[in-house]
Short mmCIF file of C-alpha atoms in Angstrom, two decimals:
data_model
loop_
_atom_site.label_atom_id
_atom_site.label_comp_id
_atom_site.label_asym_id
_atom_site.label_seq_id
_atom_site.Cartn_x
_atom_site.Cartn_y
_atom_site.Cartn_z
CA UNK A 1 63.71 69.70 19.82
CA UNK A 2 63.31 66.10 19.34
CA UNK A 3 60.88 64.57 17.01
CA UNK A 4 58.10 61.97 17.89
CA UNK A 5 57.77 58.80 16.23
CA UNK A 6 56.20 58.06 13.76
CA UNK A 7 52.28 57.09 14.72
CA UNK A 8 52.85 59.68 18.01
CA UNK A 9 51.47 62.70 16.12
CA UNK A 10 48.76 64.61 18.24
CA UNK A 11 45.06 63.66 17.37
CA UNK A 12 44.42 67.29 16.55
CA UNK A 13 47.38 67.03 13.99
CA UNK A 14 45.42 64.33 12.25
CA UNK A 15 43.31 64.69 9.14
CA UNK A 16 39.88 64.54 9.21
CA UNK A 17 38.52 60.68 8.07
CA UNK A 18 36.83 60.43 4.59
CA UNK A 19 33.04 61.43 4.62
CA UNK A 20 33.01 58.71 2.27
CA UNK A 21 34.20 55.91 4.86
CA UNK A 22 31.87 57.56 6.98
CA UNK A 23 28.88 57.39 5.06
CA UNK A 24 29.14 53.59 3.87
CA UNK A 25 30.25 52.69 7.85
CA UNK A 26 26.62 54.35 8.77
CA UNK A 27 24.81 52.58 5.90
CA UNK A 28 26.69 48.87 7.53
CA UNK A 29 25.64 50.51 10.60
CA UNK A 30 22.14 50.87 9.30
CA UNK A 31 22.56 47.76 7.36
CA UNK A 32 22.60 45.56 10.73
CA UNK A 33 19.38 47.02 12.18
CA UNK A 34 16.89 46.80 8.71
CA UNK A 35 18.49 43.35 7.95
CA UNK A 36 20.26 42.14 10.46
CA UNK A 37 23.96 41.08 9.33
CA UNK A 38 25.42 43.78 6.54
CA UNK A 39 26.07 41.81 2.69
CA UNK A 40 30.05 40.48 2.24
CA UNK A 41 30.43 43.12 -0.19
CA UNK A 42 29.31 46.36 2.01
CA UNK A 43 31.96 45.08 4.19
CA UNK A 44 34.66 44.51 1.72
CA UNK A 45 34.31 48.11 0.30
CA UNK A 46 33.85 49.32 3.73
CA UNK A 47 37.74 47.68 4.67
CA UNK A 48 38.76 49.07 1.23
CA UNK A 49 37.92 52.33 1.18
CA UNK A 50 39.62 52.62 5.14
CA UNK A 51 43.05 51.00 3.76
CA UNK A 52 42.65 53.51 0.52
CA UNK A 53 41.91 56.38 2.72
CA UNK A 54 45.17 55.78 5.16
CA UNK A 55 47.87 54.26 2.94
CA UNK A 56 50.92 55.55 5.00
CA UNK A 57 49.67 55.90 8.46
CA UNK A 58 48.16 52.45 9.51
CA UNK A 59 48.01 53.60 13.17
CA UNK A 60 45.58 55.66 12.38
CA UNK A 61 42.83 55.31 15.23
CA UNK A 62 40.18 55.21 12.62
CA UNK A 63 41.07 52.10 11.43
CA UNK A 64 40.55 49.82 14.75
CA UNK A 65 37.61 51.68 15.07
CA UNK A 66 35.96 50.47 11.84
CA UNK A 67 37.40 47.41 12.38
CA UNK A 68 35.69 46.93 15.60
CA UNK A 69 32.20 48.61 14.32
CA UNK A 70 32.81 45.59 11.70
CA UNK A 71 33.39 42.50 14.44
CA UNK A 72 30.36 44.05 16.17
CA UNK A 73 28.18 44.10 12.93
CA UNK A 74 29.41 40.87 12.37
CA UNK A 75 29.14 39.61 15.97
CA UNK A 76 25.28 40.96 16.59
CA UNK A 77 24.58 39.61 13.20
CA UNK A 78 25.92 36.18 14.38
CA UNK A 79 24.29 36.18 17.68
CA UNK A 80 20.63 37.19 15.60
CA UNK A 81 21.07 33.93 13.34
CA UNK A 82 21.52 31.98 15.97
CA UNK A 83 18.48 32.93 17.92
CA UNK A 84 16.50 32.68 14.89
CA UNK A 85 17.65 29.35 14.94
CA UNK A 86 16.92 28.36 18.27
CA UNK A 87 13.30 29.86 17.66
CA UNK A 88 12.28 28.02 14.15
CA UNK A 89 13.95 24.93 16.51
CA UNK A 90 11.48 25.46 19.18
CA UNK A 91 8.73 26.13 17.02
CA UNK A 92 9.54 22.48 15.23
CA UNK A 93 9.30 21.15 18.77
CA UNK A 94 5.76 22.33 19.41
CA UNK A 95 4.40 21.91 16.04
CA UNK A 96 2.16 18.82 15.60
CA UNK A 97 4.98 16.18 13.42
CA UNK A 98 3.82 15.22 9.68
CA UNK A 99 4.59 11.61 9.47
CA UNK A 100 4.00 9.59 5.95
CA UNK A 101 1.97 7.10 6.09
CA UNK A 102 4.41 4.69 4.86
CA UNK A 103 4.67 1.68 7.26
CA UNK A 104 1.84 3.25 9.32
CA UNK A 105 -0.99 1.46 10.60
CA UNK A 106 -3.90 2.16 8.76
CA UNK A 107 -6.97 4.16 10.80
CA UNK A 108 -9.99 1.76 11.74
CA UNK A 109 -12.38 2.79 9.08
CA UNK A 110 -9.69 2.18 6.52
CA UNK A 111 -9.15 -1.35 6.70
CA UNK A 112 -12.59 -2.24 5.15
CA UNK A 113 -12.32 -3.68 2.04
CA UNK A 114 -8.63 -2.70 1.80
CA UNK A 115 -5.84 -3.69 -0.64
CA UNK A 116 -3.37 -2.58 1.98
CA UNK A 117 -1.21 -5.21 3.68
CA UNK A 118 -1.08 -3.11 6.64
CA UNK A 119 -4.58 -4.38 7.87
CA UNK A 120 -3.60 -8.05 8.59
CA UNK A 121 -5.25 -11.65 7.88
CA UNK A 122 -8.17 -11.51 5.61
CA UNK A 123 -11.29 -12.59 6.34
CA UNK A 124 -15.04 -12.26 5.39
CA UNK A 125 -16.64 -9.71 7.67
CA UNK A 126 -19.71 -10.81 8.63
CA UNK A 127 -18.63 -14.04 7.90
CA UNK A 128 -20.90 -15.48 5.10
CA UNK A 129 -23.18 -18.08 6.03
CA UNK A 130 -22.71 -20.57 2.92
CA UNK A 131 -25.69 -22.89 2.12
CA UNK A 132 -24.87 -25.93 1.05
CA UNK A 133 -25.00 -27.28 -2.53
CA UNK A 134 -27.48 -30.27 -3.65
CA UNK A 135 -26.69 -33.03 -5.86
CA UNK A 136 -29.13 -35.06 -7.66
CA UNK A 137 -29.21 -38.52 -9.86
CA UNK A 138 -31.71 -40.15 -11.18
CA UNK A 139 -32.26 -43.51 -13.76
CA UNK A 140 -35.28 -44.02 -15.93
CA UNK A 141 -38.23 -45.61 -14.63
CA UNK A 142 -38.26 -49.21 -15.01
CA UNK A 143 -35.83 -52.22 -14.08
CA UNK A 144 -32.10 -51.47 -14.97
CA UNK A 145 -30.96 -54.29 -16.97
CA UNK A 146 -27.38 -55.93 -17.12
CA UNK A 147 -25.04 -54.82 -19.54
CA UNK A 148 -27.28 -52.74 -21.36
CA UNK A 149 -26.62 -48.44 -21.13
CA UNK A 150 -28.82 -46.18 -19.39
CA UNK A 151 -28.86 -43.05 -19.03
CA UNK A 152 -28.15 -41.16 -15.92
CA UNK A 153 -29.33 -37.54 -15.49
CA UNK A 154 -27.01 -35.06 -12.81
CA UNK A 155 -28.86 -31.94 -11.43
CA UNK A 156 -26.77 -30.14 -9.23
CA UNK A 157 -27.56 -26.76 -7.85
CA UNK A 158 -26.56 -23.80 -5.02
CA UNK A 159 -28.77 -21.54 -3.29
CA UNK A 160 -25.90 -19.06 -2.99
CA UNK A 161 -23.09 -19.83 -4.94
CA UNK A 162 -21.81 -20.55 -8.74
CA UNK A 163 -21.97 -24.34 -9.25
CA UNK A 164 -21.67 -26.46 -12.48
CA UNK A 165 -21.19 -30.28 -13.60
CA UNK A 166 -18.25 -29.39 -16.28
CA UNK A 167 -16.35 -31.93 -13.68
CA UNK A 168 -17.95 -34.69 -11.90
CA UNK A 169 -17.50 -38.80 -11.14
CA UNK A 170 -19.75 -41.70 -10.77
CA UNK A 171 -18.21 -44.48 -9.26
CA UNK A 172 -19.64 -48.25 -8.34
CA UNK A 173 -18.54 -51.31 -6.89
CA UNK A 174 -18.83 -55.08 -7.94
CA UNK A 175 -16.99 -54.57 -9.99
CA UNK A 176 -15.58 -51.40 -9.38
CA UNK A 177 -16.52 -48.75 -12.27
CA UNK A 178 -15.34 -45.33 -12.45
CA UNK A 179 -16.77 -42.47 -15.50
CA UNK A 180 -17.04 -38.69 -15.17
CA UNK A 181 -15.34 -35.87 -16.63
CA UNK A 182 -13.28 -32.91 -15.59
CA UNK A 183 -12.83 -30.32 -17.35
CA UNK A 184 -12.19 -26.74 -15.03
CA UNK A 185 -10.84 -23.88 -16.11
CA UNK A 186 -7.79 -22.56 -13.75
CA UNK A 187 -8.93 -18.90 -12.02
CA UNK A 188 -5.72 -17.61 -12.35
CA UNK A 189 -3.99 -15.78 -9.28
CA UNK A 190 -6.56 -14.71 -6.76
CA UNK A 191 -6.49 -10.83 -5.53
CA UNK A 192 -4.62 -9.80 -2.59
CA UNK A 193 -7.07 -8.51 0.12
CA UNK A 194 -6.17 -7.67 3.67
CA UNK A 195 -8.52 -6.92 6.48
CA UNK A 196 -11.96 -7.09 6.98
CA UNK A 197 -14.20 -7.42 3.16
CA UNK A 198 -17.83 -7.30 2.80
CA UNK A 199 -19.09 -10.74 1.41
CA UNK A 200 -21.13 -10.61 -1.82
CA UNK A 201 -24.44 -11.11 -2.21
CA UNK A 202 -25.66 -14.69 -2.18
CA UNK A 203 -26.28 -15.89 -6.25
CA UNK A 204 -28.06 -19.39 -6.63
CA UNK A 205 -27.24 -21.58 -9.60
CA UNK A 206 -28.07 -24.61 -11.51
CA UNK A 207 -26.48 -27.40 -14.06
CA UNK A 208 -27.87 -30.47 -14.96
CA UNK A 209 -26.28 -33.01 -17.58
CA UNK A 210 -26.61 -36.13 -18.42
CA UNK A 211 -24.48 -39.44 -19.32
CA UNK A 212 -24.81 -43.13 -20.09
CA UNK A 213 -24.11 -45.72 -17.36
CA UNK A 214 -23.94 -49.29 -17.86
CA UNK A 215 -24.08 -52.38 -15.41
CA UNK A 216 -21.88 -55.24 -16.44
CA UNK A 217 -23.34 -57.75 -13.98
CA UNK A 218 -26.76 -58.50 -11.58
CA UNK A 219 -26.92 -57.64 -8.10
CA UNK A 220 -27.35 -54.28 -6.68
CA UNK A 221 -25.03 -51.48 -6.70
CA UNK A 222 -23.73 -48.70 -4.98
CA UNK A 223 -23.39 -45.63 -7.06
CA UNK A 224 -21.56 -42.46 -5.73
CA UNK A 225 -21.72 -39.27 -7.84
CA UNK A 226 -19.73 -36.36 -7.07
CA UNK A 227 -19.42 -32.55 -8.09
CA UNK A 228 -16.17 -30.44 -6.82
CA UNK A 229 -16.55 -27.20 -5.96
CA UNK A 230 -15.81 -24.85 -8.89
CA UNK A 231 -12.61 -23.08 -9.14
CA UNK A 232 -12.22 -20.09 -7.96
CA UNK A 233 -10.80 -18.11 -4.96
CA UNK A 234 -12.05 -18.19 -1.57
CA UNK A 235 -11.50 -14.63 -0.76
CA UNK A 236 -13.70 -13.48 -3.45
CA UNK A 237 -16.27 -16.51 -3.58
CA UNK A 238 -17.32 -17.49 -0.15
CA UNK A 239 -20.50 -19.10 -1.72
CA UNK A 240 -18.40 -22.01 -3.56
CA UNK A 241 -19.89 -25.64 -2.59
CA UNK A 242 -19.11 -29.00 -3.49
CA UNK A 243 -22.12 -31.55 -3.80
CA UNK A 244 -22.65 -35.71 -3.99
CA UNK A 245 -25.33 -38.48 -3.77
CA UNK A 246 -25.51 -42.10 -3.52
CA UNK A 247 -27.89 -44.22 -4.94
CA UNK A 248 -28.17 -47.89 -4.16
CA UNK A 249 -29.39 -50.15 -7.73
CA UNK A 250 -30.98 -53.29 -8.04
CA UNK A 251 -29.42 -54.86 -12.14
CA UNK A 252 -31.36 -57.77 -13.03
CA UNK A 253 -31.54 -59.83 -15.99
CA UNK A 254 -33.70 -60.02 -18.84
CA UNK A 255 -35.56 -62.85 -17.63
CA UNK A 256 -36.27 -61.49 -14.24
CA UNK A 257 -38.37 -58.36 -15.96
CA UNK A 258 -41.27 -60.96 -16.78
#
């Protein structure tokens, strides 16, 4: 009678697979539907235990089979990933974008007295209406006499603003005289503002001083005084104001007072 191959045996001459291999094939089985793709190790003991259980007969029909259970688990666990995917993708594309405000232009009611060069030019919003400073100078009473020193007394003063005579210069023709000081501290680097600011309120202020002027010949004279505006910056000082005056002298001698 002639023997069959080896691998031909009958099905019913087969032995009965491990309960064991069954068991941990149900739990990768059951492992795909509570989490949807089994762990790498459930599967590597699954393959192990099937080559253990079949040493010398890999035809076997048990092992494609758990093979294929495997490329389905694998497969269905595949295709589920991916259509999370696409989901948490389409979600993203109807969820309202978080941008960072980085580079962003700033919101209307944020540009008011902003630090932020995102809001543009600077400028004084309303824009301040600066009142101008005054300037006076006056001489003693009396006739001003050649070549003798009198004394000339500055007021200056600002409805609004800071004002002071630390620098000022009186200047005169025939001949031409020029005396004065200046002496103004530097501010330093003015803040960087963007956008509309709020002007401060208005502040008035007043210097006076006085110095000695003196006429080296007869005849009259035009005398200009000045006073610079103070130092300071513009975008947080709109009130600053420079001031002058003229006065026009009549010097005489000492015989033309009797």
């Amino acid at each position: 009678m002639p023997t069959r191959p080896p691998g031909d045996e009958p099905l019913d001459d087969l032995p009965d697979p491990d309960p064991v291999v069954e068991a941990r094939l149900i739990v990768a089985l059951r492992d795909l539907v509570d989490d949807e793709l089994p762990s790498p190790e459930l599967r590597n003991r699954v393959l192990a235990d099937l080559e253990a259980s079949t040493p010398t007969r890999p035809s076997v029909p048990l092992l494609p089979i758990a093979a294929a259970l495997l490329i389905a688990v694998i497969t269905v666990g595949a295709l589920v990933t991916r259509d999370r995917a696409d989901d948490i993708g389409l979600a993203s594309d109807v969820t309202p974008q978080v941008t960072s405000s980085t580079g962003a232009a700033p919101g209307p009611g944020t540009c008011r007295d902003s630090l932020d060069r995102a809001c543009g030019a600077f400028r004084w919003d309303p824009a301040p209406a600066d009142r101008p400073a005054t300037l006076t100078a006056t001489l003693p009473d009396g006739p001003i006499l050649v070549d003798r020193a009198h004394e000339l007394t500055l007021v200056v003063s600002d409805p609004d603003g800071r004002v002071d005579l630390q620098c000022y210069s009186v200047s005169t023709d025939r001949p031409a005289l020029t005396l004065g000081t200046c002496v103004q501290e530097n501010p330093g680097p003015c803040p960087e503002r963007y956008g509309p600011w709020t002007p401060p309120a208005p502040e008035p202020h007043e210097d006076r001083t006085t110095t000695v002027i003196r006429f080296q010949r007869t005849g009259t004279y035009v005398v200009d005084v000045a006073v610079p505006a103070v130092p300071g910056c513009d975008n947080v000082e709109p009130f600053r104001s420079e001031a002058s005056t003229r006065l026009v002298i009549d010097v005489v001698g000492p015989t033309e007072t009797t």
